[in-house]
Amino acid sequence: MDHWDEVRKLIERRHADRLAEKLRTLDGEGRKEVAARLPELLKELRSRFDRWDDGLIDYGPALRAAGAATIGGAAAVTAWLYRRDFAPRWGGADNDVDLILAVLADRPAAWRADLAERLALRLRASDDRGMALALALLRQTGVEPPSHDPLVAGWAGLAPSGLDADPLLDHLLPRLFEAQDVGRVLQWEKNPHAGWLGALTSLAHAGRVKREELIEGCVRRFLLGGTAIDLRFFVRLHEALDPSPAETAPRARDYLCLLPASPGPVAELAVRRLRNCDGLAADDLAEAWESLLFRPERKLVRAGLSWLDRSVRRAPALADVVATPLARAFGADSADLQEKAVELALAHAGGMGEEGRATVGEAIGLLPPRLGHRAAVVFTGGAVAEAEPVFTPPPLPAAPERSLALEPPVESVEELSLLMWQERPYSWQVWERSLAGLVALAHRDRAGVVAALLPRLRERLARPWADWDYQRETWESAGQWLQGAVRSLTATAPAPHAWRRFMPKGNLAAPHRLLLHRAAEVLRAVEEDALPPLLLATPTHDTGHVAAAELVRRLEVLEAAGAKPLAADLQQALLRLPRTPDPEAARRAARLTSAAGRILAAWTCPRVGIELEWTCGNNVDDHDWHDRSHYHDVRLVPTATAVPAGLPLVDLVLGVPRHWAGDEQFEWWSSMLPSHREVAAAHLMPYALRRSWNGLSIGPEQIRHLARAEGPAGAAFSVLLARVLGEPGTPESVDVLLEVAARDELPAAEVGRQAGLLLASGEVRMIDMVAALDAAARRGAHAHVWRITAAALPVLLPAPGGRPRNGLADFVTLAVTTAEWCGARGEIPEVRDMAARKGNSGLLREIRRLHDRLTDGTPETADADGTGDRTGIGAGAGIGIGIGQEG
């Protein structure tokens, strides 16, 4: 066997270690032969796999080693090692570095150094799969690494074990602070005693690298600029090194340059260092304060004001240089910052010269009128801004029609064929019309329907997936049952008795089980040739209602034909009756003689009590929603109490048994319970939160359908509305709130309580909730929004010593504004208690404004009814379990 045949055999068997031994025994001619035959072998191996198959990668180590050992020039070897054929499609690290180093060992040192540099320069990203080989060759050859950013980022991406002995350290460490992408590679480094942070600080402590080099590198990297993510690691390294004032002073000018425009964490770092740096000139201080007071971050503006105040109190002569920074702070976008700037200007006015006082006076026009008048008493030369016109909220817009007439059932086979095979998913309207049309048409002319549907159906049956539904264990989609009914009607079903075989037996939600039972009984009637003349439950309105007069007419048709209605169809029809009485329909129903007619005549809308329980993990009772130290793994568990109606599916649906979110058509449920809004909402609880297991959750369209349904709106409806209000980018949710409020059906206090719990649990963000409620208030629902915010505050306000949630101050500001617009009065105990706490934060100032607004500084006395409640919240506004009665 010649050399090539043996090498080929080892490659195909993927014996890389034995291949390496064989390659070292080749002479010059043997190496040339192998090098010449490798491309042909690669092409042959590639043809064995399709374009999406990574099977060729298994041959990669052997092929790479063979090329590295036999190809002549360093440039050609580099090209071979970086061939796309050897790179896994889905990424992966080098696993053949030692093998390749072994076959390169007998190459000349200068040749290997050339290869190392070429491999390094071919790197394009920090995670390039050639990184490990390039770094290993650079270390082995001792050649100075080329100046190439991906190489440095890749070096940083490796664990820094044994960093002090790394021959690349002295070459690459200075470039660590200059190369692009290093910051992103190291952005997750947090522990100052581990990883790169721990390694570099340990090297500095041991004297292996100089502290000054690391500090200087960090500052130099800050000056180069970048995003907060790019600079995060260097900020942490800088703080881990903790430069002393003596180390900061020589770089004070650099830290000053960081204040105007660097990312927030970098600017905060610079402020801390400069505040502890003695000997800054007055001009430097003025520059620093002016830079900070121009920043958009309120935290930095507050830091600048605090630094300015402390410095002037220590050195009153500095008062003459604070005028320009304070004048700039007059234009801050926060009322509390503007107020603080005015207080400082007034406090230090005595030390300012005429020019400084004039500078402050010219900026008075940037202040709101209340603060402008205060400043104008001391500083002259500026005009106080005119007060903006007071916003007067408009009246609540009128609600649209609750429901519109729905298209009648399908009346022709042609239309039925068109709707039957439109692209899924079906809407409930299309499904209901198709089901009703199929039943009526097939009852009237079964043979004609079959003849009309068969040609279109045969086209679909020719497709390879035509019988997939019959290979499943269950049918969980209403569309599958409708298609099954057509297959049975046309005698094209591959299996009989599908109505019995495919009904799911698992923990389905009750509305979905009712839906499947309706579909299954139609399929059974098709198989048994017992279709009734029509269905009872087909909606007449787009809310899902069936008009009482139309339901009576349908039963009259069935009685005249001597036919019985389908059981689930009758029960669904009863659940779809409107709540508004129809005396004429009631008189006609009393004349019906069938069992179904007597059930209809005796039907009254059941009373259902819905109770909603918030749980968190295994902790059901006394959960502390104020605790922000852990994640609130919340669940919403509805339960119902109802007097049994004696109809199994009705009792099942109105009983609201517990269930998990599944692949169900929950978007249809409000149309199935159009007169039982709270029951439908309770069934939707598994889809109320963002973290349902299958990622499904309710949206504005579902809550709009619930809003137009009839029946009481309680805790379940409220949590759904609050959840959608807190969803970003859904202005339709505001329209729904306004519509329900216009019908005087909005349980505002309950919505507020549920919104508070959603915000406390982290299900929605404060900024999104505030935006939605503010929009609703400005469109006329200001009184309702006030009741919502007032009911949410007891849950949201932090306990003593607790950290407030982000955006809570804006939420309280909205409460103050809406309280003023609707003239709300009445003390809220939680607001009163927080207003009495010590401190002067923006949140506390807003809380005190709200408390003063509600009480005028005096304790609230009881009203004539003895409740003492004039907030509009109503008795029992404390946070607890919401109960709504279906009546």
mmCIF file of N, CA, C and O in Angstrom, residues 743-826:
data_model
loop_
_atom_site.group_PDB
_atom_site.id
_atom_site.type_symbol
_atom_site.label_atom_id
_atom_site.label_comp_id
_atom_site.label_asym_id
_atom_site.label_seq_id
_atom_site.Cartn_x
_atom_site.Cartn_y
_atom_site.Cartn_z
ATOM 1 N N ARG A 743 -69.877 52.967 29.730
ATOM 2 C CA ARG A 743 -71.085 52.184 30.019
ATOM 3 C C ARG A 743 -71.331 52.068 31.522
ATOM 4 O O ARG A 743 -72.261 51.377 31.943
ATOM 5 N N ASP A 744 -70.481 52.718 32.312
ATOM 6 C CA ASP A 744 -70.588 52.671 33.772
ATOM 7 C C ASP A 744 -70.457 51.242 34.277
ATOM 8 O O ASP A 744 -71.135 50.830 35.222
ATOM 9 N N GLU A 745 -69.570 50.471 33.647
ATOM 10 C CA GLU A 745 -69.349 49.083 34.029
ATOM 11 C C GLU A 745 -67.915 48.840 34.493
ATOM 12 O O GLU A 745 -67.512 47.694 34.660
ATOM 13 N N LEU A 746 -67.136 49.902 34.689
ATOM 14 C CA LEU A 746 -65.727 49.739 35.056
ATOM 15 C C LEU A 746 -65.568 49.611 36.563
ATOM 16 O O LEU A 746 -65.871 50.547 37.305
ATOM 17 N N PRO A 747 -65.085 48.465 37.063
ATOM 18 C CA PRO A 747 -64.799 48.327 38.493
ATOM 19 C C PRO A 747 -63.437 48.965 38.806
ATOM 20 O O PRO A 747 -62.434 48.275 39.000
ATOM 21 N N ALA A 748 -63.390 50.293 38.864
ATOM 22 C CA ALA A 748 -62.108 51.001 38.889
ATOM 23 C C ALA A 748 -61.256 50.610 40.086
ATOM 24 O O ALA A 748 -60.047 50.386 39.951
ATOM 25 N N ALA A 749 -61.872 50.532 41.267
ATOM 26 C CA ALA A 749 -61.076 50.186 42.445
ATOM 27 C C ALA A 749 -60.499 48.778 42.325
ATOM 28 O O ALA A 749 -59.352 48.525 42.699
ATOM 29 N N GLU A 750 -61.296 47.848 41.770
ATOM 30 C CA GLU A 750 -60.796 46.486 41.600
ATOM 31 C C GLU A 750 -59.682 46.442 40.557
ATOM 32 O O GLU A 750 -58.681 45.723 40.716
ATOM 33 N N VAL A 751 -59.830 47.214 39.481
ATOM 34 C CA VAL A 751 -58.752 47.305 38.485
ATOM 35 C C VAL A 751 -57.490 47.839 39.145
ATOM 36 O O VAL A 751 -56.371 47.370 38.881
ATOM 37 N N GLY A 752 -57.643 48.822 40.027
ATOM 38 C CA GLY A 752 -56.481 49.374 40.718
ATOM 39 C C GLY A 752 -55.798 48.366 41.606
ATOM 40 O O GLY A 752 -54.565 48.263 41.623
ATOM 41 N N ARG A 753 -56.580 47.597 42.354
ATOM 42 C CA ARG A 753 -55.971 46.585 43.221
ATOM 43 C C ARG A 753 -55.211 45.541 42.401
ATOM 44 O O ARG A 753 -54.093 45.151 42.750
ATOM 45 N N GLN A 754 -55.827 45.099 41.317
ATOM 46 C CA GLN A 754 -55.161 44.100 40.484
ATOM 47 C C GLN A 754 -53.945 44.699 39.778
ATOM 48 O O GLN A 754 -52.917 44.026 39.615
ATOM 49 N N ALA A 755 -54.036 45.948 39.345
ATOM 50 C CA ALA A 755 -52.874 46.604 38.729
ATOM 51 C C ALA A 755 -51.728 46.706 39.720
ATOM 52 O O ALA A 755 -50.556 46.490 39.373
ATOM 53 N N GLY A 756 -52.043 47.011 40.976
ATOM 54 C CA GLY A 756 -51.006 47.077 41.999
ATOM 55 C C GLY A 756 -50.299 45.744 42.181
ATOM 56 O O GLY A 756 -49.066 45.684 42.290
ATOM 57 N N LEU A 757 -51.065 44.645 42.186
ATOM 58 C CA LEU A 757 -50.456 43.328 42.348
ATOM 59 C C LEU A 757 -49.638 42.938 41.120
ATOM 60 O O LEU A 757 -48.574 42.323 41.235
ATOM 61 N N LEU A 758 -50.117 43.282 39.930
ATOM 62 C CA LEU A 758 -49.352 42.992 38.717
ATOM 63 C C LEU A 758 -48.023 43.755 38.726
ATOM 64 O O LEU A 758 -46.975 43.223 38.349
ATOM 65 N N LEU A 759 -48.060 45.012 39.152
ATOM 66 C CA LEU A 759 -46.834 45.805 39.222
ATOM 67 C C LEU A 759 -45.910 45.276 40.314
ATOM 68 O O LEU A 759 -44.693 45.170 40.119
ATOM 69 N N ALA A 760 -46.480 44.912 41.457
ATOM 70 C CA ALA A 760 -45.659 44.414 42.563
ATOM 71 C C ALA A 760 -45.002 43.088 42.212
ATOM 72 O O ALA A 760 -43.877 42.807 42.639
ATOM 73 N N SER A 761 -45.681 42.259 41.432
ATOM 74 C CA SER A 761 -45.131 40.953 41.079
ATOM 75 C C SER A 761 -44.178 41.023 39.904
ATOM 76 O O SER A 761 -43.562 40.011 39.549
ATOM 77 N N GLY A 762 -44.055 42.198 39.260
ATOM 78 C CA GLY A 762 -43.155 42.334 38.128
ATOM 79 C C GLY A 762 -43.756 41.887 36.810
ATOM 80 O O GLY A 762 -43.049 41.806 35.807
ATOM 81 N N GLU A 763 -45.064 41.617 36.781
ATOM 82 C CA GLU A 763 -45.697 41.172 35.538
ATOM 83 C C GLU A 763 -45.782 42.296 34.515
ATOM 84 O O GLU A 763 -45.767 42.042 33.314
ATOM 85 N N VAL A 764 -45.946 43.528 34.970
ATOM 86 C CA VAL A 764 -45.981 44.682 34.070
ATOM 87 C C VAL A 764 -45.044 45.744 34.614
ATOM 88 O O VAL A 764 -44.699 45.747 35.797
ATOM 89 N N ARG A 765 -44.651 46.666 33.722
ATOM 90 C CA ARG A 765 -43.714 47.716 34.124
ATOM 91 C C ARG A 765 -44.475 48.986 34.482
ATOM 92 O O ARG A 765 -45.489 49.324 33.873
ATOM 93 N N MET A 766 -43.935 49.698 35.450
ATOM 94 C CA MET A 766 -44.567 50.927 35.913
ATOM 95 C C MET A 766 -44.688 51.949 34.787
ATOM 96 O O MET A 766 -45.725 52.606 34.630
ATOM 97 N N ILE A 767 -43.646 52.077 33.969
ATOM 98 C CA ILE A 767 -43.646 53.101 32.932
ATOM 99 C C ILE A 767 -44.770 52.861 31.926
ATOM 100 O O ILE A 767 -45.407 53.806 31.444
ATOM 101 N N ASP A 768 -45.058 51.587 31.624
ATOM 102 C CA ASP A 768 -46.116 51.274 30.667
ATOM 103 C C ASP A 768 -47.490 51.508 31.277
ATOM 104 O O ASP A 768 -48.397 52.023 30.609
ATOM 105 N N MET A 769 -47.662 51.136 32.526
ATOM 106 C CA MET A 769 -48.946 51.345 33.190
ATOM 107 C C MET A 769 -49.251 52.835 33.339
ATOM 108 O O MET A 769 -50.379 53.282 33.095
ATOM 109 N N VAL A 770 -48.241 53.605 33.728
ATOM 110 C CA VAL A 770 -48.452 55.054 33.880
ATOM 111 C C VAL A 770 -48.824 55.688 32.545
ATOM 112 O O VAL A 770 -49.720 56.534 32.466
ATOM 113 N N ALA A 771 -48.155 55.282 31.479
ATOM 114 C CA ALA A 771 -48.446 55.852 30.159
ATOM 115 C C ALA A 771 -49.881 55.577 29.748
ATOM 116 O O ALA A 771 -50.580 56.463 29.231
ATOM 117 N N ALA A 772 -50.360 54.343 29.960
ATOM 118 C CA ALA A 772 -51.727 53.995 29.571
ATOM 119 C C ALA A 772 -52.753 54.741 30.413
ATOM 120 O O ALA A 772 -53.735 55.292 29.888
ATOM 121 N N LEU A 773 -52.552 54.777 31.722
ATOM 122 C CA LEU A 773 -53.509 55.455 32.596
ATOM 123 C C LEU A 773 -53.511 56.962 32.352
ATOM 124 O O LEU A 773 -54.575 57.610 32.402
ATOM 125 N N ASP A 774 -52.353 57.540 32.094
ATOM 126 C CA ASP A 774 -52.294 58.967 31.796
ATOM 127 C C ASP A 774 -53.070 59.279 30.512
ATOM 128 O O ASP A 774 -53.807 60.273 30.448
ATOM 129 N N ALA A 775 -52.924 58.434 29.494
ATOM 130 C CA ALA A 775 -53.659 58.641 28.249
ATOM 131 C C ALA A 775 -55.160 58.550 28.486
ATOM 132 O O ALA A 775 -55.949 59.350 27.937
ATOM 133 N N ALA A 776 -55.591 57.597 29.317
ATOM 134 C CA ALA A 776 -57.024 57.465 29.606
ATOM 135 C C ALA A 776 -57.546 58.672 30.369
ATOM 136 O O ALA A 776 -58.643 59.171 30.090
ATOM 137 N N ALA A 777 -56.754 59.158 31.328
ATOM 138 C CA ALA A 777 -57.178 60.323 32.105
ATOM 139 C C ALA A 777 -57.335 61.554 31.224
ATOM 140 O O ALA A 777 -58.295 62.322 31.365
ATOM 141 N N ARG A 778 -56.426 61.746 30.286
ATOM 142 C CA ARG A 778 -56.477 62.922 29.415
ATOM 143 C C ARG A 778 -57.577 62.826 28.360
ATOM 144 O O ARG A 778 -57.877 63.814 27.697
ATOM 145 N N ARG A 779 -58.162 61.640 28.228
ATOM 146 C CA ARG A 779 -59.268 61.481 27.282
ATOM 147 C C ARG A 779 -60.620 61.421 27.988
ATOM 148 O O ARG A 779 -61.615 61.064 27.369
ATOM 149 N N GLY A 780 -60.643 61.762 29.270
ATOM 150 C CA GLY A 780 -61.922 61.907 29.951
ATOM 151 C C GLY A 780 -62.159 60.962 31.101
ATOM 152 O O GLY A 780 -63.139 61.118 31.837
ATOM 153 N N ALA A 781 -61.305 59.966 31.303
ATOM 154 C CA ALA A 781 -61.523 58.992 32.379
ATOM 155 C C ALA A 781 -60.735 59.361 33.625
ATOM 156 O O ALA A 781 -60.286 58.478 34.363
ATOM 157 N N HIS A 782 -60.553 60.666 33.895
ATOM 158 C CA HIS A 782 -59.703 61.084 35.011
ATOM 159 C C HIS A 782 -60.241 60.614 36.363
ATOM 160 O O HIS A 782 -59.473 60.230 37.240
ATOM 161 N N ALA A 783 -61.566 60.617 36.544
ATOM 162 C CA ALA A 783 -62.126 60.151 37.817
ATOM 163 C C ALA A 783 -61.889 58.656 37.986
ATOM 164 O O ALA A 783 -61.578 58.172 39.088
ATOM 165 N N HIS A 784 -62.031 57.900 36.907
ATOM 166 C CA HIS A 784 -61.800 56.458 36.986
ATOM 167 C C HIS A 784 -60.321 56.162 37.236
ATOM 168 O O HIS A 784 -59.981 55.259 38.017
ATOM 169 N N VAL A 785 -59.437 56.918 36.568
ATOM 170 C CA VAL A 785 -58.006 56.694 36.766
ATOM 171 C C VAL A 785 -57.612 57.044 38.195
ATOM 172 O O VAL A 785 -56.766 56.376 38.799
ATOM 173 N N TRP A 786 -58.231 58.073 38.760
ATOM 174 C CA TRP A 786 -57.932 58.390 40.161
ATOM 175 C C TRP A 786 -58.289 57.203 41.062
ATOM 176 O O TRP A 786 -57.513 56.809 41.929
ATOM 177 N N ARG A 787 -59.471 56.614 40.852
ATOM 178 C CA ARG A 787 -59.853 55.480 41.697
ATOM 179 C C ARG A 787 -58.914 54.301 41.483
ATOM 180 O O ARG A 787 -58.618 53.546 42.413
ATOM 181 N N ILE A 788 -58.429 54.111 40.244
ATOM 182 C CA ILE A 788 -57.482 53.027 39.967
ATOM 183 C C ILE A 788 -56.175 53.264 40.711
ATOM 184 O O ILE A 788 -55.649 52.371 41.392
ATOM 185 N N THR A 789 -55.618 54.466 40.600
ATOM 186 C CA THR A 789 -54.330 54.746 41.254
ATOM 187 C C THR A 789 -54.455 54.707 42.768
ATOM 188 O O THR A 789 -53.562 54.204 43.466
ATOM 189 N N ALA A 790 -55.565 55.221 43.295
ATOM 190 C CA ALA A 790 -55.740 55.221 44.746
ATOM 191 C C ALA A 790 -55.813 53.811 45.303
ATOM 192 O O ALA A 790 -55.289 53.525 46.393
ATOM 193 N N ALA A 791 -56.454 52.901 44.567
ATOM 194 C CA ALA A 791 -56.556 51.530 45.045
ATOM 195 C C ALA A 791 -55.243 50.767 44.885
ATOM 196 O O ALA A 791 -54.997 49.788 45.598
ATOM 197 N N ALA A 792 -54.390 51.184 43.938
ATOM 198 C CA ALA A 792 -53.121 50.492 43.714
ATOM 199 C C ALA A 792 -52.051 50.912 44.709
ATOM 200 O O ALA A 792 -51.131 50.127 45.007
ATOM 201 N N LEU A 793 -52.126 52.126 45.223
ATOM 202 C CA LEU A 793 -51.042 52.655 46.057
ATOM 203 C C LEU A 793 -50.753 51.824 47.308
ATOM 204 O O LEU A 793 -49.580 51.634 47.664
ATOM 205 N N PRO A 794 -51.759 51.308 48.025
ATOM 206 C CA PRO A 794 -51.418 50.516 49.216
ATOM 207 C C PRO A 794 -50.504 49.330 48.938
ATOM 208 O O PRO A 794 -49.722 48.929 49.808
ATOM 209 N N VAL A 795 -50.606 48.739 47.761
ATOM 210 C CA VAL A 795 -49.715 47.631 47.423
ATOM 211 C C VAL A 795 -48.342 48.135 47.008
ATOM 212 O O VAL A 795 -47.322 47.509 47.287
ATOM 213 N N LEU A 796 -48.301 49.281 46.340
ATOM 214 C CA LEU A 796 -47.065 49.733 45.696
ATOM 215 C C LEU A 796 -46.138 50.511 46.621
ATOM 216 O O LEU A 796 -44.923 50.522 46.412
ATOM 217 N N LEU A 797 -46.686 51.201 47.606
ATOM 218 C CA LEU A 797 -45.826 52.028 48.453
ATOM 219 C C LEU A 797 -44.886 51.141 49.270
ATOM 220 O O LEU A 797 -45.311 50.137 49.849
ATOM 221 N N PRO A 798 -43.597 51.477 49.325
ATOM 222 C CA PRO A 798 -42.628 50.615 50.025
ATOM 223 C C PRO A 798 -42.814 50.649 51.526
ATOM 224 O O PRO A 798 -43.255 51.656 52.094
ATOM 225 N N ALA A 799 -42.483 49.539 52.164
ATOM 226 C CA ALA A 799 -42.478 49.495 53.620
ATOM 227 C C ALA A 799 -41.344 50.366 54.149
ATOM 228 O O ALA A 799 -40.412 50.710 53.412
ATOM 229 N N PRO A 800 -41.403 50.770 55.407
ATOM 230 C CA PRO A 800 -40.308 51.586 55.967
ATOM 231 C C PRO A 800 -38.960 50.912 55.762
ATOM 232 O O PRO A 800 -38.787 49.732 56.064
ATOM 233 N N GLY A 801 -38.012 51.657 55.203
ATOM 234 C CA GLY A 801 -36.691 51.123 54.917
ATOM 235 C C GLY A 801 -36.596 50.392 53.600
ATOM 236 O O GLY A 801 -35.504 50.008 53.186
ATOM 237 N N GLY A 802 -37.720 50.180 52.929
ATOM 238 C CA GLY A 802 -37.720 49.459 51.662
ATOM 239 C C GLY A 802 -37.362 50.369 50.502
ATOM 240 O O GLY A 802 -37.501 51.595 50.574
ATOM 241 N N ARG A 803 -36.905 49.752 49.416
ATOM 242 C CA ARG A 803 -36.540 50.515 48.227
ATOM 243 C C ARG A 803 -37.750 50.643 47.316
ATOM 244 O O ARG A 803 -38.380 49.652 46.971
ATOM 245 N N PRO A 804 -38.109 51.858 46.919
ATOM 246 C CA PRO A 804 -39.284 52.017 46.053
ATOM 247 C C PRO A 804 -39.043 51.453 44.656
ATOM 248 O O PRO A 804 -37.907 51.383 44.179
ATOM 249 N N ARG A 805 -40.110 51.067 44.015
ATOM 250 C CA ARG A 805 -40.012 50.544 42.657
ATOM 251 C C ARG A 805 -39.699 51.663 41.676
ATOM 252 O O ARG A 805 -40.112 52.807 41.869
ATOM 253 N N ASN A 806 -38.995 51.287 40.604
ATOM 254 C CA ASN A 806 -38.686 52.273 39.572
ATOM 255 C C ASN A 806 -39.973 52.837 38.995
ATOM 256 O O ASN A 806 -40.891 52.099 38.639
ATOM 257 N N GLY A 807 -40.024 54.175 38.903
ATOM 258 C CA GLY A 807 -41.181 54.824 38.300
ATOM 259 C C GLY A 807 -42.322 55.096 39.250
ATOM 260 O O GLY A 807 -43.348 55.645 38.845
ATOM 261 N N LEU A 808 -42.173 54.707 40.537
ATOM 262 C CA LEU A 808 -43.281 54.906 41.469
ATOM 263 C C LEU A 808 -43.596 56.385 41.660
ATOM 264 O O LEU A 808 -44.763 56.762 41.829
ATOM 265 N N ALA A 809 -42.584 57.241 41.635
ATOM 266 C CA ALA A 809 -42.834 58.679 41.786
ATOM 267 C C ALA A 809 -43.742 59.193 40.666
ATOM 268 O O ALA A 809 -44.632 60.018 40.903
ATOM 269 N N ASP A 810 -43.544 58.699 39.446
ATOM 270 C CA ASP A 810 -44.406 59.114 38.335
ATOM 271 C C ASP A 810 -45.833 58.609 38.533
ATOM 272 O O ASP A 810 -46.800 59.281 38.168
ATOM 273 N N PHE A 811 -45.970 57.407 39.105
ATOM 274 C CA PHE A 811 -47.307 56.877 39.381
ATOM 275 C C PHE A 811 -48.025 57.762 40.399
ATOM 276 O O PHE A 811 -49.214 58.071 40.239
ATOM 277 N N VAL A 812 -47.297 58.179 41.447
ATOM 278 C CA VAL A 812 -47.902 59.049 42.464
ATOM 279 C C VAL A 812 -48.227 60.418 41.867
ATOM 280 O O VAL A 812 -49.272 61.019 42.170
ATOM 281 N N THR A 813 -47.361 60.922 40.998
ATOM 282 C CA THR A 813 -47.643 62.198 40.330
ATOM 283 C C THR A 813 -48.936 62.112 39.533
ATOM 284 O O THR A 813 -49.757 63.050 39.527
ATOM 285 N N LEU A 814 -49.145 60.989 38.838
ATOM 286 C CA LEU A 814 -50.396 60.792 38.104
ATOM 287 C C LEU A 814 -51.583 60.787 39.059
ATOM 288 O O LEU A 814 -52.636 61.364 38.762
ATOM 289 N N ALA A 815 -51.420 60.153 40.224
ATOM 290 C CA ALA A 815 -52.497 60.142 41.218
ATOM 291 C C ALA A 815 -52.813 61.558 41.689
ATOM 292 O O ALA A 815 -53.986 61.934 41.827
ATOM 293 N N VAL A 816 -51.761 62.364 41.934
ATOM 294 C CA VAL A 816 -51.973 63.757 42.358
ATOM 295 C C VAL A 816 -52.735 64.525 41.282
ATOM 296 O O VAL A 816 -53.714 65.251 41.575
ATOM 297 N N THR A 817 -52.307 64.373 40.043
ATOM 298 C CA THR A 817 -52.925 65.117 38.950
ATOM 299 C C THR A 817 -54.395 64.751 38.800
ATOM 300 O O THR A 817 -55.274 65.638 38.691
ATOM 301 N N THR A 818 -54.708 63.460 38.784
ATOM 302 C CA THR A 818 -56.106 63.058 38.593
ATOM 303 C C THR A 818 -56.947 63.403 39.817
ATOM 304 O O THR A 818 -58.140 63.705 39.686
ATOM 305 N N ALA A 819 -56.350 63.364 41.009
ATOM 306 C CA ALA A 819 -57.084 63.781 42.207
ATOM 307 C C ALA A 819 -57.472 65.253 42.110
ATOM 308 O O ALA A 819 -58.580 65.654 42.495
ATOM 309 N N GLU A 820 -56.561 66.083 41.582
ATOM 310 C CA GLU A 820 -56.874 67.505 41.404
ATOM 311 C C GLU A 820 -57.971 67.696 40.360
ATOM 312 O O GLU A 820 -58.880 68.514 40.542
ATOM 313 N N TRP A 821 -57.901 66.948 39.266
ATOM 314 C CA TRP A 821 -58.889 67.111 38.190
ATOM 315 C C TRP A 821 -60.299 66.724 38.634
ATOM 316 O O TRP A 821 -61.274 67.335 38.204
ATOM 317 N N CYS A 822 -60.399 65.690 39.480
ATOM 318 C CA CYS A 822 -61.753 65.251 39.860
ATOM 319 C C CYS A 822 -62.140 65.692 41.267
ATOM 320 O O CYS A 822 -63.212 65.328 41.759
ATOM 321 N N GLY A 823 -61.268 66.484 41.919
ATOM 322 C CA GLY A 823 -61.612 67.013 43.234
ATOM 323 C C GLY A 823 -61.699 65.952 44.310
ATOM 324 O O GLY A 823 -62.531 66.056 45.228
ATOM 325 N N ALA A 824 -60.858 64.931 44.258
ATOM 326 C CA ALA A 824 -60.925 63.827 45.219
ATOM 327 C C ALA A 824 -60.521 64.312 46.611
ATOM 328 O O ALA A 824 -59.625 65.141 46.763
ATOM 329 N N ARG A 825 -61.189 63.771 47.617
ATOM 330 C CA ARG A 825 -60.849 64.055 49.011
ATOM 331 C C ARG A 825 -60.959 62.768 49.810
ATOM 332 O O ARG A 825 -61.658 61.848 49.432
ATOM 333 N N GLY A 826 -60.297 62.722 50.934
ATOM 334 C CA GLY A 826 -60.391 61.561 51.806
ATOM 335 C C GLY A 826 -59.037 60.925 52.037
ATOM 336 O O GLY A 826 -58.337 60.607 51.094
#
